[in-house]
Coordinates of C-alpha atoms and ligand atoms in Angstrom, one line a residue:
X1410 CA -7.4 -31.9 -11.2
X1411 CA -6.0 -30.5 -14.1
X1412 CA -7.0 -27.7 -15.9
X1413 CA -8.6 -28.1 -19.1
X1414 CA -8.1 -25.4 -22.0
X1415 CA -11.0 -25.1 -24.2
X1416 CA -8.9 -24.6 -27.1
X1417 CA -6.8 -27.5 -26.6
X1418 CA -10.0 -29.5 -26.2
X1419 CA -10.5 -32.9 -27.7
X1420 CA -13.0 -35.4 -28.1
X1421 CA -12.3 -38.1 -25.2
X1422 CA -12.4 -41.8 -26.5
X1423 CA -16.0 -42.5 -26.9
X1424 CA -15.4 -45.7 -25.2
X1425 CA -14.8 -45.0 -21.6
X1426 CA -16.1 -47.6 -19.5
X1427 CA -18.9 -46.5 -17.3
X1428 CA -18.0 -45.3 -13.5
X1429 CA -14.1 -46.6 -15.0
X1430 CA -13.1 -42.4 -14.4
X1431 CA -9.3 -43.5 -14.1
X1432 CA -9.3 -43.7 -18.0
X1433 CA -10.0 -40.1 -18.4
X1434 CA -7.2 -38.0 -17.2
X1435 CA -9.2 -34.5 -16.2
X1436 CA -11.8 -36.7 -14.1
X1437 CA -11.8 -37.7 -10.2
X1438 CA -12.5 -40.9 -10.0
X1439 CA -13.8 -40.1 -6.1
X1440 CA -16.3 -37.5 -7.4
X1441 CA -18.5 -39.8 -9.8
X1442 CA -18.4 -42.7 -7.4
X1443 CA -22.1 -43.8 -7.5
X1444 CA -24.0 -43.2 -4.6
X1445 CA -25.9 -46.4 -2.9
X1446 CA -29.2 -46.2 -3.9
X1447 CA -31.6 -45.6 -0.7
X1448 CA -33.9 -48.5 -1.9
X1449 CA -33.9 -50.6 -5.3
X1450 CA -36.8 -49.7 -7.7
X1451 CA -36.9 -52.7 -9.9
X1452 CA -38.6 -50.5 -12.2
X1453 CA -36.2 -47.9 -12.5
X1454 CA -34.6 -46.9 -16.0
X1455 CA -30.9 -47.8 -16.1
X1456 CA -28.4 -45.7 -16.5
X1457 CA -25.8 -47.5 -17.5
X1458 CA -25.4 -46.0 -20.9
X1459 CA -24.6 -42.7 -19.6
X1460 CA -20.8 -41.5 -19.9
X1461 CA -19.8 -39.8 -16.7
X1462 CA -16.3 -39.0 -17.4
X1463 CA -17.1 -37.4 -20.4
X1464 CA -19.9 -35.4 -19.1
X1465 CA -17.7 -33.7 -16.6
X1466 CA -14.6 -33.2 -19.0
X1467 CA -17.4 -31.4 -20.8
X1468 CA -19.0 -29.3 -17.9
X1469 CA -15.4 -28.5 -17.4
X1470 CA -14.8 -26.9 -20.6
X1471 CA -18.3 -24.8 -20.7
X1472 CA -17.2 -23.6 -17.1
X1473 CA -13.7 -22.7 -18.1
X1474 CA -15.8 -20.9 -21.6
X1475 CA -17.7 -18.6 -19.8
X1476 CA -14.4 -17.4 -17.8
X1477 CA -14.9 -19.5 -14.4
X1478 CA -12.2 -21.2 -12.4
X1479 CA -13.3 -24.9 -12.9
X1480 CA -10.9 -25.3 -9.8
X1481 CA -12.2 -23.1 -7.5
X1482 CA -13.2 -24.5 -3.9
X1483 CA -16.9 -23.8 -4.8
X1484 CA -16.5 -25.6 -8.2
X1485 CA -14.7 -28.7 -7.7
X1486 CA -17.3 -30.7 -7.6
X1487 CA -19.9 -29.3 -10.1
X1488 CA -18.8 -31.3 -13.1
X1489 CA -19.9 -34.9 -11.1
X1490 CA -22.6 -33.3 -9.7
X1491 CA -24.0 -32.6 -13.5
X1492 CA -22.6 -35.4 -14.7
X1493 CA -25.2 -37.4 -12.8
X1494 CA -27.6 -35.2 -13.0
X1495 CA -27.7 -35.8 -17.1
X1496 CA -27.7 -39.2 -15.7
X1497 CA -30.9 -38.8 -14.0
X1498 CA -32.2 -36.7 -16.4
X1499 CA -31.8 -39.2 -19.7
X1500 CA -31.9 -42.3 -17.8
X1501 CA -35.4 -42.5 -20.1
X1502 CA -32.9 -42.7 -23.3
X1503 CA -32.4 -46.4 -23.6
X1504 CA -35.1 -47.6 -22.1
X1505 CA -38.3 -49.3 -23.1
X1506 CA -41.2 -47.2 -21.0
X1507 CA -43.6 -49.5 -22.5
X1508 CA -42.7 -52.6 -20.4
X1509 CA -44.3 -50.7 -17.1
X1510 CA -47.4 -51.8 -19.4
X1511 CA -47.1 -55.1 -19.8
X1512 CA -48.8 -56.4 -16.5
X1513 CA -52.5 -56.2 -17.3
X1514 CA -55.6 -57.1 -15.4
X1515 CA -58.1 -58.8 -17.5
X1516 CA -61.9 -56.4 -16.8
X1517 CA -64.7 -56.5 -18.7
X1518 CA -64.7 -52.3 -18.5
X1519 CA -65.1 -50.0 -21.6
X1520 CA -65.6 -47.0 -20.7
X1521 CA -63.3 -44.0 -20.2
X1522 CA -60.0 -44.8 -17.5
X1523 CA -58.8 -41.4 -16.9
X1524 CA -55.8 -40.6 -15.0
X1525 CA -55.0 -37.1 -14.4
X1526 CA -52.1 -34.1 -13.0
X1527 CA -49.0 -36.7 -13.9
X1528 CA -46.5 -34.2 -13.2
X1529 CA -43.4 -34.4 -15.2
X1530 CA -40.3 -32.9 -15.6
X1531 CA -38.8 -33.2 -19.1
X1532 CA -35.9 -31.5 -21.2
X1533 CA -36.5 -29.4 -24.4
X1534 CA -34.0 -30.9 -26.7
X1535 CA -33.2 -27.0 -28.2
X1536 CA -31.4 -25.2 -25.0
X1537 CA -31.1 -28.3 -22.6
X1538 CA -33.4 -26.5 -20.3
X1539 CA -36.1 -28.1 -18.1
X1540 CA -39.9 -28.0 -19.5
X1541 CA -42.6 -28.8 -16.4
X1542 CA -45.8 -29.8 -16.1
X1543 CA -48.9 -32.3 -15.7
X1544 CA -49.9 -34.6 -18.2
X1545 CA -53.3 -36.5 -18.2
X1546 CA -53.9 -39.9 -19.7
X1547 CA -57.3 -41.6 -20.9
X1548 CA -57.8 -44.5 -22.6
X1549 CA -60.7 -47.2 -23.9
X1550 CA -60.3 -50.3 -22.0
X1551 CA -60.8 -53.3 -24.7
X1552 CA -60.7 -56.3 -22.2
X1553 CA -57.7 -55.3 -20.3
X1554 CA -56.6 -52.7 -17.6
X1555 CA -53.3 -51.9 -16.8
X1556 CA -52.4 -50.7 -12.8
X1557 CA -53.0 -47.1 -12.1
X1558 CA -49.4 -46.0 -11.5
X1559 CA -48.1 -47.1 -14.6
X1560 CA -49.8 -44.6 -16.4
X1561 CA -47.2 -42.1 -14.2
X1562 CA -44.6 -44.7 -14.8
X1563 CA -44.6 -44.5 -19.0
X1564 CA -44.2 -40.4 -18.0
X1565 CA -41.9 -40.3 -16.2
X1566 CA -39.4 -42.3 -18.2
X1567 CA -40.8 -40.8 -21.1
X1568 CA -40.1 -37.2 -20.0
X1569 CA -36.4 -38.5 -19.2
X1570 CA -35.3 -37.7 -22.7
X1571 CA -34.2 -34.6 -24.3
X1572 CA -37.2 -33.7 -26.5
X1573 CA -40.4 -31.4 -27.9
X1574 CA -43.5 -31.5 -26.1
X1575 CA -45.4 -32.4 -29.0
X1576 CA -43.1 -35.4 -29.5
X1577 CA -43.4 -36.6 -25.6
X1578 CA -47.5 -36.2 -25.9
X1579 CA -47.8 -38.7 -29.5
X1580 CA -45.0 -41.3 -27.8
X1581 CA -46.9 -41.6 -24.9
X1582 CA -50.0 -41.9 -26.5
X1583 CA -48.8 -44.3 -28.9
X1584 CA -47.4 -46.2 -26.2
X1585 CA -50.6 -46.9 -24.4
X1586 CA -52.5 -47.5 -27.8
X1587 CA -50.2 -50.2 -28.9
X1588 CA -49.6 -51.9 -25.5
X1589 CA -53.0 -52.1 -24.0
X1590 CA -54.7 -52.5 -27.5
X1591 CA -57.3 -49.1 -26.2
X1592 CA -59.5 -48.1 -28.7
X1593 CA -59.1 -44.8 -27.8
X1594 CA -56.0 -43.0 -26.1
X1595 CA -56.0 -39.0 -25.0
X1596 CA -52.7 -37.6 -23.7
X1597 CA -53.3 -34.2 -23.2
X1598 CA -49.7 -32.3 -21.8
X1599 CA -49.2 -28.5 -20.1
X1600 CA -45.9 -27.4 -19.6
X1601 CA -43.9 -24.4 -19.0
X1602 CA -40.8 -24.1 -21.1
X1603 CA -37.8 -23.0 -18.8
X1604 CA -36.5 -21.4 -22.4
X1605 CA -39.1 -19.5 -23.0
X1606 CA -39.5 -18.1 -19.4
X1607 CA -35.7 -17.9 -18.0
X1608 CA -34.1 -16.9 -21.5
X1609 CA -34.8 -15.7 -24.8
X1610 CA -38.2 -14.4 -25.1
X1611 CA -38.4 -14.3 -21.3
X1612 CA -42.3 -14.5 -20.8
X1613 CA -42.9 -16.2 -17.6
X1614 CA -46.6 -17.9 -16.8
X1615 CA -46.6 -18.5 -20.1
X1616 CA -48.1 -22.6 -21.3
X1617 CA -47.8 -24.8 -23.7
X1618 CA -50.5 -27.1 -24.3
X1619 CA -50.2 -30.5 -26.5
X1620 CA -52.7 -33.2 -27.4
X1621 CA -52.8 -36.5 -29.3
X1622 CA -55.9 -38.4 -29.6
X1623 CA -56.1 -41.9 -30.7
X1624 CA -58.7 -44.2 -32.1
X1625 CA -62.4 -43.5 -30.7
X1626 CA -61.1 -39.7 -29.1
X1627 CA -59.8 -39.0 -32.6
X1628 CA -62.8 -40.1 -34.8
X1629 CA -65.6 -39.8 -32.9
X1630 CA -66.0 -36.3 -32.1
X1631 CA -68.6 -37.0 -28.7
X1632 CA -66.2 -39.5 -27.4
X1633 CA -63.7 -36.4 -27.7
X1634 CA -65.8 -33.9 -26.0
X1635 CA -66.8 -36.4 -23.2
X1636 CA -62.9 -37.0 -22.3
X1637 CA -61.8 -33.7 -22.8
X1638 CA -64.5 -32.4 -20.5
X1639 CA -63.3 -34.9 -18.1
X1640 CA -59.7 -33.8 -18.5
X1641 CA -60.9 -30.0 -18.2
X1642 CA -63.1 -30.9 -15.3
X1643 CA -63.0 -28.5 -12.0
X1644 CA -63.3 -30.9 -8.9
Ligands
GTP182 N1 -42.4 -26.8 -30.9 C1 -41.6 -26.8 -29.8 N2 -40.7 -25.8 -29.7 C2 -40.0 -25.8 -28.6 C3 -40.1 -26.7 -27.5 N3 -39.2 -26.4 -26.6 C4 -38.6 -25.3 -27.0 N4 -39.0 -24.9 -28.2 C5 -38.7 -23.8 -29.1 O1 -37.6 -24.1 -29.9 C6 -37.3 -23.0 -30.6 C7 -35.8 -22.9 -31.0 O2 -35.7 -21.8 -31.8 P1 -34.3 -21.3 -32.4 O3 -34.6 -20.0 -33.2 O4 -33.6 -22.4 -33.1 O5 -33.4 -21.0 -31.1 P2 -33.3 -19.6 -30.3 O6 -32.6 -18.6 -31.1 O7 -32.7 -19.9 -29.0 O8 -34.8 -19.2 -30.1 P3 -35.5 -18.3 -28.9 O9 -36.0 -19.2 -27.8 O10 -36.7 -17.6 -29.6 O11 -34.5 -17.3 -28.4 C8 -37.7 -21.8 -29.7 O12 -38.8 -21.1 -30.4 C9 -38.3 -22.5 -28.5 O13 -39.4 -21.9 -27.9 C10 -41.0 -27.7 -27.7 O14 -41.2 -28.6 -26.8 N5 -41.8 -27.7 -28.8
ZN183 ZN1 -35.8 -24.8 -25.2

């Protein structure tokens, strides 16, 4: 592998083929070889669109920035390793998360469906740094329910995106109002921000919380109380 100056630096062709690493001359084309998957998820995001090659030409520079020997034993293989971790980490970039709700069960049920503790684990689109938590989902059934786990589904791909918290809560919420017609969503999101616990203000335990309220949970201000009593609930 060849050492790359940060200085000397220069924008890789934008068009390097996916998993094609030979095209990019500070790349090992063994390294970003992609691993066989254990089992095929037929609902998992692709990640096609991500550039490997360039990834790790980048990781490369930032290493060889902050004065580290990108070549060192210990090293060698870091700029794959994040390379597909950005992989995993976007895979929610190009993908439609509502189409996990487009199998519905017709049920004459209108009352509160209420699923709760998603965990999640997103990026804040500021540092690149990792925001966690649990996100709860309700919505008003209006002649169709939609399986359980696809609820977890629309978060997780939705958290696979560099983002703000407040942006993740109103596209989720929106997702479920539009798709399953509710006529009332809650999407209620707690996180820890990695920035603002690991850097910069460095306040750890500290929680953000975000809501967005749809339809009946919006305007009707019992129907709020009722589902954010059962969001709050001890059990
Ligand atoms: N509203 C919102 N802000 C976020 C989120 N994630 C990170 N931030 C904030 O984004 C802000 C970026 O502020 P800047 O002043 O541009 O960057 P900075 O100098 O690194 O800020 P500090 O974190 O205060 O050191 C910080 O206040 C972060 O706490 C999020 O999901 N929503
Ligand atoms: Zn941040």
């Amino acid at each position: 592998m060849q050492n790359v100056d940060p200085r000397s630096y220069k924008e890789p062709s934008s068009n390097v083929p996916f998993l094609q690493s030979d095209s990019g001359a500070n790349c090992n084309a063994a390294s970003i070889s992609p691993e066989p998957p254990l089992f095929h998820d037929r609902n998992a995001p692709s990640r096609d669109h991500v550039d490997l090659p360039r990834i790790e030409q980048a990781v490369r520079v930032i290493l060889d920035a902050v004065g580290e020997d990108p070549d060192r034993e210990g090293l060698l293989e870091t700029p794959a390793r994040v390379a597909r971790m950005y992989a995993e980490m976007f895979a929610g970039l190009k993908s439609d998360p509502g189409r996990h709700l487009a199998k519905v069960f017709t049920e004459e049920y209108d009352e509160i469906v209420l699923v709760r503790d998603i965990s999640f684990c997103s990026m804040c689109e500021h540092h690149l740094l990792p925001f966690t938590g649990r996100a709860h989902i309700a919505y008003l059934p209006s002649g169709k329910v939609v399986g359980l786990s696809k609820l977890a589904r629309v978060v997780e791909e939705v958290a696979r995106r560099p983002q703000v918290q407040e942006r993740m809560t109103q596209t989720i919420a929106d997702l479920v109002e539009q798709r399953l017609s509710a006529t009332g969503v809650a999407v209620v999101c707690e996180a820890t921000h990695s920035c603002m616990t690991m850097r910069g203000v460095r306040k750890p335990g500290s929680l953000c919380l975000t809501s967005a309220m749809r339809g009946a949970f919006r305007d009707d201000p019992k129907s709020r109380a009722e589902v954010l009593g059962l969001i709050n609930r001890e059990v």
